[in-house]
């Protein structure tokens, strides 16, 4: 979390060269506290979206997430989803072959595990995951453009912007004609790389990708609500104030038992890298944008629907692909797609605060942990600029 960005009281201890942060300020300031809690939501959602426990998990995630964008991926990288999946299957098999060939050279502890205290094991492992690029291309020749995109260029590494964690998006390291390939980094790295490539390649692909994602996300929201006895009435129901459009209801559903109408605004936006990195200034700027472009427009639609259907039992909510900061500052219920499940299971009775407490209990730092952090924050040495 960008705690330094939140605090106005940061000092350098000249005796220890360690930063001291006033955590009491973050703990007691409502806005700072909400940004801290929002950071926890971002981190959990990101971990969930990149979770790849095994080969089957990454293959399924690629298929599910990018099936509607396969032609766009092919335009960028010249590889189909099936060809990418075949490459990953063959790479996994090649990995297993190399391990079987090298496992006799490792030293093991008394419990039969590879001894992590023996530095020679790290050398053997490093050699095992260093693979000639030509060998990788022999597994699937069409993968070359994507491999290049996944390979870190030394010019892209900026030590002053480590929060963006460029290795997450570019997990391959090049040594002459070889690539260091760690599958645990490569699998989630492919997901991130494909997402940002589709958003950053050019404007035409970006807008087409966003349009398709929007429609797919609306279907996902409608399908989620259907599991809780809501029937779809209409999608993209346009509202007018006299002759002026005031936007549409993305998904309108009605509960089969109670007759309650639910109006859903769907937002499938990906976070900017600054927000993903928990940059406090970027988060606050995004809050202003959402209050202006989302909240105010939704309130106008709520007023219109109440005026047109005064006797209808209804509620208007915003459902997002990823957690959004507006959830913490709006009287409109703003939930990400996973939080929507909790709300539906509760019978639509839970507030955002209660949903937060249920889903993220144990993730928020306690007061004692904050105090401890304030005593010895950032143990990495902070060198003076003139050194």
PDB file of C-alpha atoms in Angstrom, residues 81-236:
ATOM      1  CA  UNK A  81      -5.778 -19.029 -28.075  1.00  0.00           C
ATOM      2  CA  UNK A  82      -5.529 -22.715 -29.013  1.00  0.00           C
ATOM      3  CA  UNK A  83      -1.921 -22.278 -30.167  1.00  0.00           C
ATOM      4  CA  UNK A  84      -1.088 -20.429 -26.937  1.00  0.00           C
ATOM      5  CA  UNK A  85      -2.649 -23.213 -24.886  1.00  0.00           C
ATOM      6  CA  UNK A  86      -0.738 -25.864 -26.844  1.00  0.00           C
ATOM      7  CA  UNK A  87       2.493 -23.961 -26.187  1.00  0.00           C
ATOM      8  CA  UNK A  88       1.822 -23.865 -22.448  1.00  0.00           C
ATOM      9  CA  UNK A  89       1.023 -27.576 -22.349  1.00  0.00           C
ATOM     10  CA  UNK A  90       4.234 -28.430 -24.213  1.00  0.00           C
ATOM     11  CA  UNK A  91       6.259 -26.028 -22.061  1.00  0.00           C
ATOM     12  CA  UNK A  92       4.922 -27.670 -18.916  1.00  0.00           C
ATOM     13  CA  UNK A  93       5.871 -31.094 -20.287  1.00  0.00           C
ATOM     14  CA  UNK A  94       9.346 -29.791 -21.186  1.00  0.00           C
ATOM     15  CA  UNK A  95       9.690 -28.381 -17.653  1.00  0.00           C
ATOM     16  CA  UNK A  96       8.823 -31.759 -16.147  1.00  0.00           C
ATOM     17  CA  UNK A  97      11.368 -33.459 -18.441  1.00  0.00           C
ATOM     18  CA  UNK A  98      14.137 -31.055 -17.332  1.00  0.00           C
ATOM     19  CA  UNK A  99      13.271 -31.561 -13.676  1.00  0.00           C
ATOM     20  CA  UNK A 100      13.332 -35.356 -13.974  1.00  0.00           C
ATOM     21  CA  UNK A 101      16.698 -35.087 -15.689  1.00  0.00           C
ATOM     22  CA  UNK A 102      18.110 -32.847 -12.934  1.00  0.00           C
ATOM     23  CA  UNK A 103      16.407 -34.126  -9.767  1.00  0.00           C
ATOM     24  CA  UNK A 104      19.242 -36.539  -8.931  1.00  0.00           C
ATOM     25  CA  UNK A 105      21.679 -33.614  -8.791  1.00  0.00           C
ATOM     26  CA  UNK A 106      19.721 -31.767  -6.060  1.00  0.00           C
ATOM     27  CA  UNK A 107      20.494 -32.361  -2.401  1.00  0.00           C
ATOM     28  CA  UNK A 108      17.587 -33.132  -0.098  1.00  0.00           C
ATOM     29  CA  UNK A 109      16.859 -32.647   3.605  1.00  0.00           C
ATOM     30  CA  UNK A 110      15.855 -35.375   6.051  1.00  0.00           C
ATOM     31  CA  UNK A 111      12.176 -34.946   5.154  1.00  0.00           C
ATOM     32  CA  UNK A 112      12.824 -35.650   1.490  1.00  0.00           C
ATOM     33  CA  UNK A 113      12.416 -32.045   0.283  1.00  0.00           C
ATOM     34  CA  UNK A 114      14.970 -30.138  -1.773  1.00  0.00           C
ATOM     35  CA  UNK A 115      17.315 -28.499   0.733  1.00  0.00           C
ATOM     36  CA  UNK A 116      16.737 -24.722   0.456  1.00  0.00           C
ATOM     37  CA  UNK A 117      19.743 -24.072   2.706  1.00  0.00           C
ATOM     38  CA  UNK A 118      22.155 -25.466   0.142  1.00  0.00           C
ATOM     39  CA  UNK A 119      23.145 -22.719  -2.313  1.00  0.00           C
ATOM     40  CA  UNK A 120      24.161 -25.291  -4.932  1.00  0.00           C
ATOM     41  CA  UNK A 121      20.485 -26.218  -5.335  1.00  0.00           C
ATOM     42  CA  UNK A 122      19.759 -22.639  -6.445  1.00  0.00           C
ATOM     43  CA  UNK A 123      22.478 -22.875  -9.078  1.00  0.00           C
ATOM     44  CA  UNK A 124      21.017 -26.151 -10.374  1.00  0.00           C
ATOM     45  CA  UNK A 125      17.509 -24.669 -10.403  1.00  0.00           C
ATOM     46  CA  UNK A 126      18.725 -21.554 -12.202  1.00  0.00           C
ATOM     47  CA  UNK A 127      20.309 -23.681 -14.898  1.00  0.00           C
ATOM     48  CA  UNK A 128      17.132 -25.767 -15.164  1.00  0.00           C
ATOM     49  CA  UNK A 129      14.857 -22.781 -15.857  1.00  0.00           C
ATOM     50  CA  UNK A 130      17.279 -21.138 -18.312  1.00  0.00           C
ATOM     51  CA  UNK A 131      16.025 -22.267 -21.707  1.00  0.00           C
ATOM     52  CA  UNK A 132      17.294 -21.385 -25.203  1.00  0.00           C
ATOM     53  CA  UNK A 133      14.743 -19.250 -27.036  1.00  0.00           C
ATOM     54  CA  UNK A 134      15.036 -21.573 -30.020  1.00  0.00           C
ATOM     55  CA  UNK A 135      13.824 -24.474 -27.889  1.00  0.00           C
ATOM     56  CA  UNK A 136      10.776 -22.445 -26.799  1.00  0.00           C
ATOM     57  CA  UNK A 137       9.971 -21.561 -30.408  1.00  0.00           C
ATOM     58  CA  UNK A 138      10.246 -25.216 -31.390  1.00  0.00           C
ATOM     59  CA  UNK A 139       7.321 -25.880 -29.028  1.00  0.00           C
ATOM     60  CA  UNK A 140       5.162 -23.415 -31.013  1.00  0.00           C
ATOM     61  CA  UNK A 141       6.777 -21.177 -33.674  1.00  0.00           C
ATOM     62  CA  UNK A 142       3.909 -18.648 -33.675  1.00  0.00           C
ATOM     63  CA  UNK A 143       4.568 -17.712 -30.063  1.00  0.00           C
ATOM     64  CA  UNK A 144       7.601 -15.479 -30.818  1.00  0.00           C
ATOM     65  CA  UNK A 145       5.830 -12.066 -30.718  1.00  0.00           C
ATOM     66  CA  UNK A 146       4.186 -12.890 -27.406  1.00  0.00           C
ATOM     67  CA  UNK A 147       7.495 -14.156 -25.976  1.00  0.00           C
ATOM     68  CA  UNK A 148       9.109 -10.853 -26.974  1.00  0.00           C
ATOM     69  CA  UNK A 149       6.300  -8.945 -25.292  1.00  0.00           C
ATOM     70  CA  UNK A 150       6.752 -11.027 -22.129  1.00  0.00           C
ATOM     71  CA  UNK A 151      10.526 -10.424 -22.042  1.00  0.00           C
ATOM     72  CA  UNK A 152      11.808  -7.586 -19.870  1.00  0.00           C
ATOM     73  CA  UNK A 153      13.830  -4.995 -21.733  1.00  0.00           C
ATOM     74  CA  UNK A 154      16.446  -3.409 -19.479  1.00  0.00           C
ATOM     75  CA  UNK A 155      15.359   0.041 -20.730  1.00  0.00           C
ATOM     76  CA  UNK A 156      11.872  -0.598 -19.302  1.00  0.00           C
ATOM     77  CA  UNK A 157      13.194  -1.111 -15.776  1.00  0.00           C
ATOM     78  CA  UNK A 158      12.914   2.059 -13.714  1.00  0.00           C
ATOM     79  CA  UNK A 159      14.237   1.725 -10.141  1.00  0.00           C
ATOM     80  CA  UNK A 160      12.286   4.845  -9.157  1.00  0.00           C
ATOM     81  CA  UNK A 161       8.971   3.228 -10.129  1.00  0.00           C
ATOM     82  CA  UNK A 162       9.247  -0.200  -8.570  1.00  0.00           C
ATOM     83  CA  UNK A 163       5.626  -0.011  -7.433  1.00  0.00           C
ATOM     84  CA  UNK A 164       4.498  -0.839 -10.974  1.00  0.00           C
ATOM     85  CA  UNK A 165       6.270  -4.215 -10.685  1.00  0.00           C
ATOM     86  CA  UNK A 166       7.147  -4.499 -14.368  1.00  0.00           C
ATOM     87  CA  UNK A 167       8.137  -8.146 -13.816  1.00  0.00           C
ATOM     88  CA  UNK A 168       4.477  -9.036 -13.265  1.00  0.00           C
ATOM     89  CA  UNK A 169       3.729  -8.096 -16.861  1.00  0.00           C
ATOM     90  CA  UNK A 170       7.121  -9.087 -18.302  1.00  0.00           C
ATOM     91  CA  UNK A 171       8.297 -12.133 -16.314  1.00  0.00           C
ATOM     92  CA  UNK A 172      10.866 -13.463 -18.812  1.00  0.00           C
ATOM     93  CA  UNK A 173      14.514 -12.427 -18.458  1.00  0.00           C
ATOM     94  CA  UNK A 174      16.888 -12.635 -21.419  1.00  0.00           C
ATOM     95  CA  UNK A 175      20.522 -13.745 -21.198  1.00  0.00           C
ATOM     96  CA  UNK A 176      22.069 -13.690 -24.672  1.00  0.00           C
ATOM     97  CA  UNK A 177      19.991 -16.257 -26.612  1.00  0.00           C
ATOM     98  CA  UNK A 178      18.446 -17.822 -23.523  1.00  0.00           C
ATOM     99  CA  UNK A 179      15.353 -16.949 -21.501  1.00  0.00           C
ATOM    100  CA  UNK A 180      14.853 -17.478 -17.764  1.00  0.00           C
ATOM    101  CA  UNK A 181      11.392 -19.019 -17.528  1.00  0.00           C
ATOM    102  CA  UNK A 182       9.704 -19.400 -14.138  1.00  0.00           C
ATOM    103  CA  UNK A 183       6.255 -20.923 -14.686  1.00  0.00           C
ATOM    104  CA  UNK A 184       4.884 -19.481 -11.438  1.00  0.00           C
ATOM    105  CA  UNK A 185       5.640 -16.005 -12.811  1.00  0.00           C
ATOM    106  CA  UNK A 186       4.885 -16.753 -16.459  1.00  0.00           C
ATOM    107  CA  UNK A 187       1.293 -17.962 -16.025  1.00  0.00           C
ATOM    108  CA  UNK A 188      -0.111 -14.845 -14.308  1.00  0.00           C
ATOM    109  CA  UNK A 189       2.254 -12.719 -16.397  1.00  0.00           C
ATOM    110  CA  UNK A 190       0.568 -13.910 -19.594  1.00  0.00           C
ATOM    111  CA  UNK A 191      -2.833 -12.826 -18.249  1.00  0.00           C
ATOM    112  CA  UNK A 192      -1.577  -9.361 -17.319  1.00  0.00           C
ATOM    113  CA  UNK A 193       0.361  -8.944 -20.549  1.00  0.00           C
ATOM    114  CA  UNK A 194      -2.623  -9.853 -22.727  1.00  0.00           C
ATOM    115  CA  UNK A 195      -4.913  -7.467 -20.818  1.00  0.00           C
ATOM    116  CA  UNK A 196      -2.588  -4.489 -21.118  1.00  0.00           C
ATOM    117  CA  UNK A 197      -1.604  -5.299 -24.706  1.00  0.00           C
ATOM    118  CA  UNK A 198      -5.267  -5.210 -25.745  1.00  0.00           C
ATOM    119  CA  UNK A 199      -5.701  -1.871 -23.971  1.00  0.00           C
ATOM    120  CA  UNK A 200      -2.455  -0.242 -25.105  1.00  0.00           C
ATOM    121  CA  UNK A 201      -1.702  -1.597 -28.611  1.00  0.00           C
ATOM    122  CA  UNK A 202      -3.738   0.976 -30.547  1.00  0.00           C
ATOM    123  CA  UNK A 203      -6.985   2.910 -30.204  1.00  0.00           C
ATOM    124  CA  UNK A 204      -9.039   0.706 -32.567  1.00  0.00           C
ATOM    125  CA  UNK A 205      -8.179  -2.535 -30.755  1.00  0.00           C
ATOM    126  CA  UNK A 206      -8.602  -0.867 -27.369  1.00  0.00           C
ATOM    127  CA  UNK A 207     -12.122   0.372 -28.110  1.00  0.00           C
ATOM    128  CA  UNK A 208     -13.221  -2.909 -29.708  1.00  0.00           C
ATOM    129  CA  UNK A 209     -11.843  -4.865 -26.734  1.00  0.00           C
ATOM    130  CA  UNK A 210     -13.660  -2.573 -24.275  1.00  0.00           C
ATOM    131  CA  UNK A 211     -16.935  -2.877 -26.221  1.00  0.00           C
ATOM    132  CA  UNK A 212     -16.800  -6.670 -26.247  1.00  0.00           C
ATOM    133  CA  UNK A 213     -15.793  -6.775 -22.595  1.00  0.00           C
ATOM    134  CA  UNK A 214     -18.716  -4.546 -21.707  1.00  0.00           C
ATOM    135  CA  UNK A 215     -21.266  -6.852 -23.335  1.00  0.00           C
ATOM    136  CA  UNK A 216     -19.662  -9.960 -21.823  1.00  0.00           C
ATOM    137  CA  UNK A 217     -19.639  -8.374 -18.377  1.00  0.00           C
ATOM    138  CA  UNK A 218     -23.322  -7.458 -18.599  1.00  0.00           C
ATOM    139  CA  UNK A 219     -24.068 -11.104 -19.412  1.00  0.00           C
ATOM    140  CA  UNK A 220     -21.955 -12.196 -16.442  1.00  0.00           C
ATOM    141  CA  UNK A 221     -23.857  -9.885 -14.073  1.00  0.00           C
ATOM    142  CA  UNK A 222     -27.227 -11.068 -15.425  1.00  0.00           C
ATOM    143  CA  UNK A 223     -26.175 -14.710 -15.063  1.00  0.00           C
ATOM    144  CA  UNK A 224     -25.012 -14.101 -11.495  1.00  0.00           C
ATOM    145  CA  UNK A 225     -28.355 -12.541 -10.565  1.00  0.00           C
ATOM    146  CA  UNK A 226     -30.223 -15.382 -12.297  1.00  0.00           C
ATOM    147  CA  UNK A 227     -28.705 -17.801  -9.790  1.00  0.00           C
ATOM    148  CA  UNK A 228     -30.514 -15.848  -7.069  1.00  0.00           C
ATOM    149  CA  UNK A 229     -33.960 -16.006  -8.663  1.00  0.00           C
ATOM    150  CA  UNK A 230     -33.813 -12.797 -10.698  1.00  0.00           C
ATOM    151  CA  UNK A 231     -35.199 -12.916 -14.225  1.00  0.00           C
ATOM    152  CA  UNK A 232     -33.841 -10.671 -16.960  1.00  0.00           C
ATOM    153  CA  UNK A 233     -36.338  -8.055 -18.141  1.00  0.00           C
ATOM    154  CA  UNK A 234     -34.173  -6.054 -20.537  1.00  0.00           C
ATOM    155  CA  UNK A 235     -30.606  -4.971 -21.220  1.00  0.00           C
ATOM    156  CA  UNK A 236     -29.503  -1.469 -22.219  1.00  0.00           C
TER     157      UNK A 236
END
